[in-house]
Amino acid sequence: MSLTELSYWFRKFLPFGVLFCLISLIIFYSFKLYFIYLEANKPVILYTDPIFGKIDRPVIPHATASGGLQFVLDTVEGTPVTATEAAKVYFMPNATTKFGYREKIYLIAKSFGFDTNKIKHKLTDKIAEFDAEGKKLTIDVSNFNFKYESDIKTNTFITGSVNISKKEIENKAINFLKLIGRYPEELSKAIATPKFFSSQNYVIMTFNGSEPKVIRAQISFFEKSDAQFGVYPLKTGDEAWAELQKGGGMIIAGQEHIKKVTIKKMGLYYLDPDVYQTYLQPVYVFIGDDDFVAYVPAIKNDFLTE
């Protein structure tokens, strides 16, 4: 076959080849779009594993019910937000007195400036107490939660001011807690506390030059078991919002005698309790004007005890 003949047949069948390619592409992308449609409309299977059965609602002793208030939602989204359909609920084992606790509590006491050669502890149930020279330290020997207070009036260390950044202060506080072995990594994560705007875990320091001195401190933290958890279904944002309006929320902070609250933000957080509870669980947090805060348990009510 000569080049002339080859060129003739090529030009003759070229339109058919182009047409075949176009039809093939149309068929290919039609099937692709069809499978994308099927995937998008496939029913979502929610995985849950509520191994603990029904669990207790979170307990916040000072909270009050949200009944009797009128709520208006004025968030950026404009509608209640659903963060996720399910979440882990962790078991928090009740700590028992640890062998060799004496060495640990004396290390903590020494770090707070107690002369442990002269000052000894008094043990009442699970609480060890050091008390001397305007300073008082109590330690739970089962989990090493502690509270330290010093008499500021008699503390001649507090004089003048110091120029130090917030980050430096935070790092010094963290380093101090790490020194005594009581800095859980969870403290650096976004969590909700029983008072929201403040935490039951804190360190208050004064500075003389660059040297910090702790005048008050407290750690009230309960460890969770990373290996023992269940996966529980959560309320939708709409369900949590409706429960808040019906009086099922827990008011954490806000001015008294108000009747109408405008909610500016809502979100989902794990509640870090200040008293022992069996489970670490999430709550919906509603933040409003005038420092109003309310929580609604996030676990579906079918999985909560009454």
PDB file of C-alpha atoms in Angstrom:
ATOM      1  CA  MET A   1       0.000   0.000   0.000  1.00  0.00           C
ATOM      2  CA  SER A   2       1.403   3.328  -1.056  1.00  0.00           C
ATOM      3  CA  LEU A   3       1.517   6.393   1.181  1.00  0.00           C
ATOM      4  CA  THR A   4      -1.206   7.969  -0.925  1.00  0.00           C
ATOM      5  CA  GLU A   5      -3.554   5.042  -0.315  1.00  0.00           C
ATOM      6  CA  LEU A   6      -2.687   4.998   3.399  1.00  0.00           C
ATOM      7  CA  SER A   7      -3.497   8.679   3.653  1.00  0.00           C
ATOM      8  CA  TYR A   8      -6.792   8.113   1.849  1.00  0.00           C
ATOM      9  CA  TRP A   9      -7.983   5.347   4.171  1.00  0.00           C
ATOM     10  CA  PHE A  10      -6.768   7.256   7.265  1.00  0.00           C
ATOM     11  CA  ARG A  11      -8.820  10.322   6.311  1.00  0.00           C
ATOM     12  CA  LYS A  12     -11.816   8.109   5.527  1.00  0.00           C
ATOM     13  CA  PHE A  13     -11.876   6.314   8.886  1.00  0.00           C
ATOM     14  CA  LEU A  14     -10.673   9.215  11.061  1.00  0.00           C
ATOM     15  CA  PRO A  15     -14.204  10.577  11.753  1.00  0.00           C
ATOM     16  CA  PHE A  16     -15.336   7.098  12.792  1.00  0.00           C
ATOM     17  CA  GLY A  17     -12.376   6.796  15.156  1.00  0.00           C
ATOM     18  CA  VAL A  18     -13.081  10.188  16.711  1.00  0.00           C
ATOM     19  CA  LEU A  19     -16.756   9.288  17.073  1.00  0.00           C
ATOM     20  CA  PHE A  20     -15.861   5.973  18.719  1.00  0.00           C
ATOM     21  CA  CYS A  21     -13.579   7.734  21.226  1.00  0.00           C
ATOM     22  CA  LEU A  22     -16.279  10.266  22.081  1.00  0.00           C
ATOM     23  CA  ILE A  23     -18.891   7.536  22.602  1.00  0.00           C
ATOM     24  CA  SER A  24     -16.425   5.580  24.784  1.00  0.00           C
ATOM     25  CA  LEU A  25     -15.716   8.652  26.931  1.00  0.00           C
ATOM     26  CA  ILE A  26     -19.436   9.377  27.308  1.00  0.00           C
ATOM     27  CA  ILE A  27     -20.133   5.802  28.387  1.00  0.00           C
ATOM     28  CA  PHE A  28     -17.134   5.805  30.796  1.00  0.00           C
ATOM     29  CA  TYR A  29     -18.086   9.052  32.542  1.00  0.00           C
ATOM     30  CA  SER A  30     -21.758   8.089  32.607  1.00  0.00           C
ATOM     31  CA  PHE A  31     -20.881   4.973  34.590  1.00  0.00           C
ATOM     32  CA  LYS A  32     -18.524   6.979  36.793  1.00  0.00           C
ATOM     33  CA  LEU A  33     -21.202   9.557  37.606  1.00  0.00           C
ATOM     34  CA  TYR A  34     -23.680   6.761  38.263  1.00  0.00           C
ATOM     35  CA  PHE A  35     -21.380   5.110  40.818  1.00  0.00           C
ATOM     36  CA  ILE A  36     -20.654   8.487  42.437  1.00  0.00           C
ATOM     37  CA  TYR A  37     -24.399   9.021  42.762  1.00  0.00           C
ATOM     38  CA  LEU A  38     -24.839   5.580  44.340  1.00  0.00           C
ATOM     39  CA  GLU A  39     -22.004   6.253  46.796  1.00  0.00           C
ATOM     40  CA  ALA A  40     -23.427   9.641  47.771  1.00  0.00           C
ATOM     41  CA  ASN A  41     -26.877   8.210  48.385  1.00  0.00           C
ATOM     42  CA  LYS A  42     -25.736   5.048  50.114  1.00  0.00           C
ATOM     43  CA  PRO A  43     -27.263   4.825  53.605  1.00  0.00           C
ATOM     44  CA  VAL A  44     -24.697   5.697  56.283  1.00  0.00           C
ATOM     45  CA  ILE A  45     -24.086   2.885  58.748  1.00  0.00           C
ATOM     46  CA  LEU A  46     -23.421   4.378  62.187  1.00  0.00           C
ATOM     47  CA  TYR A  47     -20.908   2.291  64.117  1.00  0.00           C
ATOM     48  CA  THR A  48     -21.556   2.157  67.852  1.00  0.00           C
ATOM     49  CA  ASP A  49     -20.370  -0.132  70.614  1.00  0.00           C
ATOM     50  CA  PRO A  50     -22.001   0.937  73.908  1.00  0.00           C
ATOM     51  CA  ILE A  51     -20.219  -1.697  75.994  1.00  0.00           C
ATOM     52  CA  PHE A  52     -21.066  -0.054  79.335  1.00  0.00           C
ATOM     53  CA  GLY A  53     -24.808  -0.119  78.677  1.00  0.00           C
ATOM     54  CA  LYS A  54     -26.625   2.846  80.172  1.00  0.00           C
ATOM     55  CA  ILE A  55     -24.281   5.279  81.890  1.00  0.00           C
ATOM     56  CA  ASP A  56     -24.851   8.003  84.473  1.00  0.00           C
ATOM     57  CA  ARG A  57     -25.380  11.568  83.372  1.00  0.00           C
ATOM     58  CA  PRO A  58     -22.465  13.907  84.102  1.00  0.00           C
ATOM     59  CA  VAL A  59     -22.626  15.378  87.596  1.00  0.00           C
ATOM     60  CA  ILE A  60     -21.829  19.050  88.227  1.00  0.00           C
ATOM     61  CA  PRO A  61     -22.764  19.856  91.841  1.00  0.00           C
ATOM     62  CA  HIS A  62     -23.188  23.635  91.501  1.00  0.00           C
ATOM     63  CA  ALA A  63     -25.116  23.565  88.183  1.00  0.00           C
ATOM     64  CA  THR A  64     -28.780  24.562  87.937  1.00  0.00           C
ATOM     65  CA  ALA A  65     -31.444  23.458  85.448  1.00  0.00           C
ATOM     66  CA  SER A  66     -32.088  25.527  82.324  1.00  0.00           C
ATOM     67  CA  GLY A  67     -35.861  25.512  82.763  1.00  0.00           C
ATOM     68  CA  GLY A  68     -37.720  28.824  82.923  1.00  0.00           C
ATOM     69  CA  LEU A  69     -35.397  30.602  80.487  1.00  0.00           C
ATOM     70  CA  GLN A  70     -36.038  31.666  76.912  1.00  0.00           C
ATOM     71  CA  PHE A  71     -33.211  30.885  74.495  1.00  0.00           C
ATOM     72  CA  VAL A  72     -32.455  32.521  71.144  1.00  0.00           C
ATOM     73  CA  LEU A  73     -29.854  31.033  68.795  1.00  0.00           C
ATOM     74  CA  ASP A  74     -27.639  33.669  67.150  1.00  0.00           C
ATOM     75  CA  THR A  75     -24.558  31.748  66.030  1.00  0.00           C
ATOM     76  CA  VAL A  76     -22.454  32.160  62.891  1.00  0.00           C
ATOM     77  CA  GLU A  77     -23.986  28.984  61.453  1.00  0.00           C
ATOM     78  CA  GLY A  78     -27.517  30.135  62.238  1.00  0.00           C
ATOM     79  CA  THR A  79     -28.637  26.604  63.114  1.00  0.00           C
ATOM     80  CA  PRO A  80     -27.644  24.067  65.796  1.00  0.00           C
ATOM     81  CA  VAL A  81     -24.365  22.341  64.943  1.00  0.00           C
ATOM     82  CA  THR A  82     -23.913  18.560  64.934  1.00  0.00           C
ATOM     83  CA  ALA A  83     -20.228  17.799  65.413  1.00  0.00           C
ATOM     84  CA  THR A  84     -20.351  14.014  65.000  1.00  0.00           C
ATOM     85  CA  GLU A  85     -22.864  11.184  65.243  1.00  0.00           C
ATOM     86  CA  ALA A  86     -20.933   9.038  67.735  1.00  0.00           C
ATOM     87  CA  ALA A  87     -18.076   9.447  70.203  1.00  0.00           C
ATOM     88  CA  LYS A  88     -15.950   7.435  72.586  1.00  0.00           C
ATOM     89  CA  VAL A  89     -16.914   7.183  76.255  1.00  0.00           C
ATOM     90  CA  TYR A  90     -13.962   6.262  78.464  1.00  0.00           C
ATOM     91  CA  PHE A  91     -14.009   4.306  81.708  1.00  0.00           C
ATOM     92  CA  MET A  92     -12.328   6.116  84.601  1.00  0.00           C
ATOM     93  CA  PRO A  93     -11.211   3.530  87.177  1.00  0.00           C
ATOM     94  CA  ASN A  94     -11.532   4.540  90.803  1.00  0.00           C
ATOM     95  CA  ALA A  95      -7.973   4.858  92.068  1.00  0.00           C
ATOM     96  CA  THR A  96      -6.814   2.928  95.126  1.00  0.00           C
ATOM     97  CA  THR A  97      -4.013   3.797  97.521  1.00  0.00           C
ATOM     98  CA  LYS A  98      -0.723   3.116  95.783  1.00  0.00           C
ATOM     99  CA  PHE A  99       2.172   1.209  97.305  1.00  0.00           C
ATOM    100  CA  GLY A 100       5.051   3.537  98.090  1.00  0.00           C
ATOM    101  CA  TYR A 101       2.862   6.657  98.127  1.00  0.00           C
ATOM    102  CA  ARG A 102       4.865   8.099 101.029  1.00  0.00           C
ATOM    103  CA  GLU A 103       7.906   8.869  98.874  1.00  0.00           C
ATOM    104  CA  LYS A 104       5.705  10.569  96.292  1.00  0.00           C
ATOM    105  CA  ILE A 105       3.841  12.826  98.716  1.00  0.00           C
ATOM    106  CA  TYR A 106       7.080  13.888 100.400  1.00  0.00           C
ATOM    107  CA  LEU A 107       8.563  14.773  97.010  1.00  0.00           C
ATOM    108  CA  ILE A 108       5.497  16.925  96.312  1.00  0.00           C
ATOM    109  CA  ALA A 109       5.684  18.550  99.755  1.00  0.00           C
ATOM    110  CA  LYS A 110       9.378  19.313  99.332  1.00  0.00           C
ATOM    111  CA  SER A 111       8.696  20.925  95.949  1.00  0.00           C
ATOM    112  CA  PHE A 112       6.276  23.309  97.685  1.00  0.00           C
ATOM    113  CA  GLY A 113       8.976  24.353 100.135  1.00  0.00           C
ATOM    114  CA  PHE A 114       8.131  22.195 103.146  1.00  0.00           C
ATOM    115  CA  ASP A 115      11.078  21.074 105.260  1.00  0.00           C
ATOM    116  CA  THR A 116      10.188  17.394 105.183  1.00  0.00           C
ATOM    117  CA  ASN A 117      12.890  16.573 107.721  1.00  0.00           C
ATOM    118  CA  LYS A 118      10.898  18.484 110.333  1.00  0.00           C
ATOM    119  CA  ILE A 119       7.340  18.579 109.000  1.00  0.00           C
ATOM    120  CA  LYS A 120       5.521  15.264 108.734  1.00  0.00           C
ATOM    121  CA  HIS A 121       2.153  14.478 107.230  1.00  0.00           C
ATOM    122  CA  LYS A 122      -1.113  13.587 108.939  1.00  0.00           C
ATOM    123  CA  LEU A 123      -3.202  10.944 107.191  1.00  0.00           C
ATOM    124  CA  THR A 124      -7.013  11.000 107.384  1.00  0.00           C
ATOM    125  CA  ASP A 125      -8.656   8.315 105.263  1.00  0.00           C
ATOM    126  CA  LYS A 126      -6.941   8.861 101.888  1.00  0.00           C
ATOM    127  CA  ILE A 127      -5.926  12.485 102.469  1.00  0.00           C
ATOM    128  CA  ALA A 128      -2.396  13.347 103.583  1.00  0.00           C
ATOM    129  CA  GLU A 129      -1.924  16.843 105.006  1.00  0.00           C
ATOM    130  CA  PHE A 130       1.169  18.994 105.496  1.00  0.00           C
ATOM    131  CA  ASP A 131       0.566  22.188 107.484  1.00  0.00           C
ATOM    132  CA  ALA A 132       3.221  24.632 108.664  1.00  0.00           C
ATOM    133  CA  GLU A 133       4.248  28.294 108.571  1.00  0.00           C
ATOM    134  CA  GLY A 134       1.182  29.602 106.781  1.00  0.00           C
ATOM    135  CA  LYS A 135       1.258  26.862 104.154  1.00  0.00           C
ATOM    136  CA  LYS A 136      -1.128  23.947 103.761  1.00  0.00           C
ATOM    137  CA  LEU A 137      -0.901  21.032 101.346  1.00  0.00           C
ATOM    138  CA  THR A 138      -3.431  18.214 101.051  1.00  0.00           C
ATOM    139  CA  ILE A 139      -2.792  15.193  98.823  1.00  0.00           C
ATOM    140  CA  ASP A 140      -5.075  12.312  97.912  1.00  0.00           C
ATOM    141  CA  VAL A 141      -2.742   9.320  98.253  1.00  0.00           C
ATOM    142  CA  SER A 142      -4.810   7.230  95.819  1.00  0.00           C
ATOM    143  CA  ASN A 143      -4.388   9.462  92.766  1.00  0.00           C
ATOM    144  CA  PHE A 144      -2.073  12.265  93.995  1.00  0.00           C
ATOM    145  CA  ASN A 145      -4.578  15.019  93.361  1.00  0.00           C
ATOM    146  CA  PHE A 146      -3.553  17.902  95.587  1.00  0.00           C
ATOM    147  CA  LYS A 147      -4.390  21.376  96.784  1.00  0.00           C
ATOM    148  CA  TYR A 148      -1.809  23.853  98.053  1.00  0.00           C
ATOM    149  CA  GLU A 149      -2.430  27.235  99.667  1.00  0.00           C
ATOM    150  CA  SER A 150      -0.125  29.718 101.320  1.00  0.00           C
ATOM    151  CA  ASP A 151      -1.017  32.682 103.484  1.00  0.00           C
ATOM    152  CA  ILE A 152      -0.418  35.559 101.074  1.00  0.00           C
ATOM    153  CA  LYS A 153      -0.556  38.133 103.890  1.00  0.00           C
ATOM    154  CA  THR A 154       2.507  36.659 105.556  1.00  0.00           C
ATOM    155  CA  ASN A 155       4.312  35.974 102.288  1.00  0.00           C
ATOM    156  CA  THR A 156       6.956  38.699 102.052  1.00  0.00           C
ATOM    157  CA  PHE A 157       7.961  37.363  98.649  1.00  0.00           C
ATOM    158  CA  ILE A 158       5.148  39.258  96.900  1.00  0.00           C
ATOM    159  CA  THR A 159       6.661  42.631  96.013  1.00  0.00           C
ATOM    160  CA  GLY A 160       6.889  44.741  92.871  1.00  0.00           C
ATOM    161  CA  SER A 161       6.079  43.536  89.368  1.00  0.00           C
ATOM    162  CA  VAL A 162       7.800  41.561  86.650  1.00  0.00           C
ATOM    163  CA  ASN A 163       7.763  41.737  82.868  1.00  0.00           C
ATOM    164  CA  ILE A 164       7.176  38.192  81.647  1.00  0.00           C
ATOM    165  CA  SER A 165       5.015  36.848  78.844  1.00  0.00           C
ATOM    166  CA  LYS A 166       1.948  34.682  79.315  1.00  0.00           C
ATOM    167  CA  LYS A 167       3.649  31.840  77.431  1.00  0.00           C
ATOM    168  CA  GLU A 168       6.654  31.926  79.753  1.00  0.00           C
ATOM    169  CA  ILE A 169       4.372  31.813  82.786  1.00  0.00           C
ATOM    170  CA  GLU A 170       2.485  28.832  81.341  1.00  0.00           C
ATOM    171  CA  ASN A 171       5.734  26.998  80.619  1.00  0.00           C
ATOM    172  CA  LYS A 172       7.013  27.565  84.148  1.00  0.00           C
ATOM    173  CA  ALA A 173       3.744  26.268  85.594  1.00  0.00           C
ATOM    174  CA  ILE A 174       3.862  23.198  83.328  1.00  0.00           C
ATOM    175  CA  ASN A 175       7.497  22.530  84.218  1.00  0.00           C
ATOM    176  CA  PHE A 176       6.648  22.728  87.913  1.00  0.00           C
ATOM    177  CA  LEU A 177       3.829  20.187  87.548  1.00  0.00           C
ATOM    178  CA  LYS A 178       6.092  17.911  85.511  1.00  0.00           C
ATOM    179  CA  LEU A 179       8.733  18.179  88.224  1.00  0.00           C
ATOM    180  CA  ILE A 180       6.356  16.685  90.773  1.00  0.00           C
ATOM    181  CA  GLY A 181       4.983  14.198  88.243  1.00  0.00           C
ATOM    182  CA  ARG A 182       1.479  15.631  88.111  1.00  0.00           C
ATOM    183  CA  TYR A 183       0.993  17.067  84.643  1.00  0.00           C
ATOM    184  CA  PRO A 184      -1.506  14.948  82.664  1.00  0.00           C
ATOM    185  CA  GLU A 185      -1.150  15.662  78.938  1.00  0.00           C
ATOM    186  CA  GLU A 186      -4.943  16.016  78.674  1.00  0.00           C
ATOM    187  CA  LEU A 187      -4.644  19.394  80.427  1.00  0.00           C
ATOM    188  CA  SER A 188      -3.256  20.860  77.198  1.00  0.00           C
ATOM    189  CA  LYS A 189      -6.308  19.778  75.169  1.00  0.00           C
ATOM    190  CA  ALA A 190      -9.590  21.591  74.594  1.00  0.00           C
ATOM    191  CA  ILE A 191     -11.957  20.368  77.299  1.00  0.00           C
ATOM    192  CA  ALA A 192     -14.908  21.704  79.244  1.00  0.00           C
ATOM    193  CA  THR A 193     -14.515  22.149  82.986  1.00  0.00           C
ATOM    194  CA  PRO A 194     -17.308  22.327  85.566  1.00  0.00           C
ATOM    195  CA  LYS A 195     -16.915  26.130  85.673  1.00  0.00           C
ATOM    196  CA  PHE A 196     -15.878  26.560  81.999  1.00  0.00           C
ATOM    197  CA  PHE A 197     -14.160  29.956  82.402  1.00  0.00           C
ATOM    198  CA  SER A 198     -11.837  28.588  85.071  1.00  0.00           C
ATOM    199  CA  SER A 199     -10.336  25.208  85.816  1.00  0.00           C
ATOM    200  CA  GLN A 200      -9.963  23.074  88.908  1.00  0.00           C
ATOM    201  CA  ASN A 201      -6.390  22.495  87.703  1.00  0.00           C
ATOM    202  CA  TYR A 202      -4.215  25.567  88.172  1.00  0.00           C
ATOM    203  CA  VAL A 203      -0.922  27.012  89.391  1.00  0.00           C
ATOM    204  CA  ILE A 204      -0.656  30.575  90.729  1.00  0.00           C
ATOM    205  CA  MET A 205       2.853  32.006  91.007  1.00  0.00           C
ATOM    206  CA  THR A 206       4.629  35.190  91.977  1.00  0.00           C
ATOM    207  CA  PHE A 207       8.004  36.218  90.599  1.00  0.00           C
ATOM    208  CA  ASN A 208      11.089  37.789  92.119  1.00  0.00           C
ATOM    209  CA  GLY A 209      13.125  38.608  89.059  1.00  0.00           C
ATOM    210  CA  SER A 210      12.762  35.515  86.905  1.00  0.00           C
ATOM    211  CA  GLU A 211      12.353  33.034  89.765  1.00  0.00           C
ATOM    212  CA  PRO A 212       8.782  31.823  90.302  1.00  0.00           C
ATOM    213  CA  LYS A 213       7.273  30.973  93.653  1.00  0.00           C
ATOM    214  CA  VAL A 214       4.075  28.970  93.813  1.00  0.00           C
ATOM    215  CA  ILE A 215       1.539  30.470  96.221  1.00  0.00           C
ATOM    216  CA  ARG A 216      -1.498  28.399  95.236  1.00  0.00           C
ATOM    217  CA  ALA A 217      -1.966  25.284  93.154  1.00  0.00           C
ATOM    218  CA  GLN A 218      -4.443  22.506  92.625  1.00  0.00           C
ATOM    219  CA  ILE A 219      -4.738  19.400  90.498  1.00  0.00           C
ATOM    220  CA  SER A 220      -8.079  17.594  90.596  1.00  0.00           C
ATOM    221  CA  PHE A 221      -7.784  15.270  87.637  1.00  0.00           C
ATOM    222  CA  PHE A 222      -9.092  11.746  87.179  1.00  0.00           C
ATOM    223  CA  GLU A 223      -7.305   9.426  84.779  1.00  0.00           C
ATOM    224  CA  LYS A 224      -9.226   7.619  82.061  1.00  0.00           C
ATOM    225  CA  SER A 225      -8.431   4.158  80.752  1.00  0.00           C
ATOM    226  CA  ASP A 226      -7.402   4.486  77.102  1.00  0.00           C
ATOM    227  CA  ALA A 227      -7.994   0.754  76.622  1.00  0.00           C
ATOM    228  CA  GLN A 228     -11.509   0.675  78.092  1.00  0.00           C
ATOM    229  CA  PHE A 229     -13.980   2.663  76.051  1.00  0.00           C
ATOM    230  CA  GLY A 230     -17.298   2.319  74.289  1.00  0.00           C
ATOM    231  CA  VAL A 231     -18.628   4.141  71.244  1.00  0.00           C
ATOM    232  CA  TYR A 232     -21.976   5.797  71.954  1.00  0.00           C
ATOM    233  CA  PRO A 233     -24.468   7.551  69.655  1.00  0.00           C
ATOM    234  CA  LEU A 234     -24.738  11.296  70.200  1.00  0.00           C
ATOM    235  CA  LYS A 235     -27.636  13.689  70.069  1.00  0.00           C
ATOM    236  CA  THR A 236     -27.793  15.894  67.024  1.00  0.00           C
ATOM    237  CA  GLY A 237     -27.290  19.615  67.469  1.00  0.00           C
ATOM    238  CA  ASP A 238     -31.042  20.092  67.021  1.00  0.00           C
ATOM    239  CA  GLU A 239     -31.812  17.533  69.745  1.00  0.00           C
ATOM    240  CA  ALA A 240     -29.368  19.148  72.179  1.00  0.00           C
ATOM    241  CA  TRP A 241     -30.802  22.593  71.426  1.00  0.00           C
ATOM    242  CA  ALA A 242     -34.350  21.348  72.016  1.00  0.00           C
ATOM    243  CA  GLU A 243     -33.295  19.741  75.307  1.00  0.00           C
ATOM    244  CA  LEU A 244     -31.722  23.004  76.475  1.00  0.00           C
ATOM    245  CA  GLN A 245     -34.949  24.859  75.704  1.00  0.00           C
ATOM    246  CA  LYS A 246     -37.042  22.276  77.550  1.00  0.00           C
ATOM    247  CA  GLY A 247     -35.010  22.628  80.753  1.00  0.00           C
ATOM    248  CA  GLY A 248     -32.695  19.651  80.310  1.00  0.00           C
ATOM    249  CA  GLY A 249     -29.528  21.729  80.265  1.00  0.00           C
ATOM    250  CA  MET A 250     -27.160  22.463  83.151  1.00  0.00           C
ATOM    251  CA  ILE A 251     -26.408  26.156  83.705  1.00  0.00           C
ATOM    252  CA  ILE A 252     -22.740  26.512  84.607  1.00  0.00           C
ATOM    253  CA  ALA A 253     -22.314  30.280  84.600  1.00  0.00           C
ATOM    254  CA  GLY A 254     -24.370  33.396  83.995  1.00  0.00           C
ATOM    255  CA  GLN A 255     -26.087  36.290  85.663  1.00  0.00           C
ATOM    256  CA  GLU A 256     -28.977  35.604  87.985  1.00  0.00           C
ATOM    257  CA  HIS A 257     -32.536  36.803  87.364  1.00  0.00           C
ATOM    258  CA  ILE A 258     -32.202  36.785  83.578  1.00  0.00           C
ATOM    259  CA  LYS A 259     -35.103  35.418  81.563  1.00  0.00           C
ATOM    260  CA  LYS A 260     -33.822  35.578  77.982  1.00  0.00           C
ATOM    261  CA  VAL A 261     -30.449  34.296  76.794  1.00  0.00           C
ATOM    262  CA  THR A 262     -28.913  34.744  73.346  1.00  0.00           C
ATOM    263  CA  ILE A 263     -26.634  31.832  72.470  1.00  0.00           C
ATOM    264  CA  LYS A 264     -23.638  32.963  70.406  1.00  0.00           C
ATOM    265  CA  LYS A 265     -21.680  29.720  70.141  1.00  0.00           C
ATOM    266  CA  MET A 266     -22.161  25.997  70.615  1.00  0.00           C
ATOM    267  CA  GLY A 267     -19.758  23.073  70.408  1.00  0.00           C
ATOM    268  CA  LEU A 268     -18.928  19.578  71.589  1.00  0.00           C
ATOM    269  CA  TYR A 269     -16.341  18.989  74.339  1.00  0.00           C
ATOM    270  CA  TYR A 270     -15.342  16.274  76.764  1.00  0.00           C
ATOM    271  CA  LEU A 271     -16.233  17.219  80.326  1.00  0.00           C
ATOM    272  CA  ASP A 272     -13.264  17.134  82.703  1.00  0.00           C
ATOM    273  CA  PRO A 273     -14.977  16.543  86.087  1.00  0.00           C
ATOM    274  CA  ASP A 274     -13.726  18.005  89.357  1.00  0.00           C
ATOM    275  CA  VAL A 275     -15.233  15.114  91.349  1.00  0.00           C
ATOM    276  CA  TYR A 276     -14.792  11.446  90.534  1.00  0.00           C
ATOM    277  CA  GLN A 277     -17.211  10.008  87.991  1.00  0.00           C
ATOM    278  CA  THR A 278     -17.185   6.596  86.370  1.00  0.00           C
ATOM    279  CA  TYR A 279     -17.040   7.769  82.769  1.00  0.00           C
ATOM    280  CA  LEU A 280     -15.433  10.513  80.723  1.00  0.00           C
ATOM    281  CA  GLN A 281     -18.098  11.667  78.288  1.00  0.00           C
ATOM    282  CA  PRO A 282     -18.838  14.556  75.916  1.00  0.00           C
ATOM    283  CA  VAL A 283     -21.264  17.422  76.455  1.00  0.00           C
ATOM    284  CA  TYR A 284     -22.722  20.088  74.200  1.00  0.00           C
ATOM    285  CA  VAL A 285     -21.594  23.530  75.364  1.00  0.00           C
ATOM    286  CA  PHE A 286     -23.787  26.594  74.790  1.00  0.00           C
ATOM    287  CA  ILE A 287     -22.132  29.990  75.285  1.00  0.00           C
ATOM    288  CA  GLY A 288     -24.217  33.138  75.436  1.00  0.00           C
ATOM    289  CA  ASP A 289     -24.108  36.818  76.264  1.00  0.00           C
ATOM    290  CA  ASP A 290     -22.977  38.039  79.694  1.00  0.00           C
ATOM    291  CA  ASP A 291     -20.770  34.967  80.253  1.00  0.00           C
ATOM    292  CA  PHE A 292     -23.692  32.556  80.156  1.00  0.00           C
ATOM    293  CA  VAL A 293     -22.688  28.895  79.770  1.00  0.00           C
ATOM    294  CA  ALA A 294     -24.845  25.774  79.796  1.00  0.00           C
ATOM    295  CA  TYR A 295     -24.095  22.113  79.167  1.00  0.00           C
ATOM    296  CA  VAL A 296     -26.327  19.400  77.721  1.00  0.00           C
ATOM    297  CA  PRO A 297     -25.241  15.732  77.955  1.00  0.00           C
ATOM    298  CA  ALA A 298     -24.266  14.695  74.420  1.00  0.00           C
ATOM    299  CA  ILE A 299     -24.990  10.963  74.747  1.00  0.00           C
ATOM    300  CA  LYS A 300     -28.457  10.041  73.479  1.00  0.00           C
ATOM    301  CA  ASN A 301     -30.951   9.794  76.343  1.00  0.00           C
ATOM    302  CA  ASP A 302     -31.664   6.123  75.571  1.00  0.00           C
ATOM    303  CA  PHE A 303     -28.154   5.373  76.830  1.00  0.00           C
ATOM    304  CA  LEU A 304     -28.327   7.553  79.972  1.00  0.00           C
ATOM    305  CA  THR A 305     -29.803   6.600  83.324  1.00  0.00           C
ATOM    306  CA  GLU A 306     -32.661   8.731  84.576  1.00  0.00           C
TER     307      GLU A 306
END
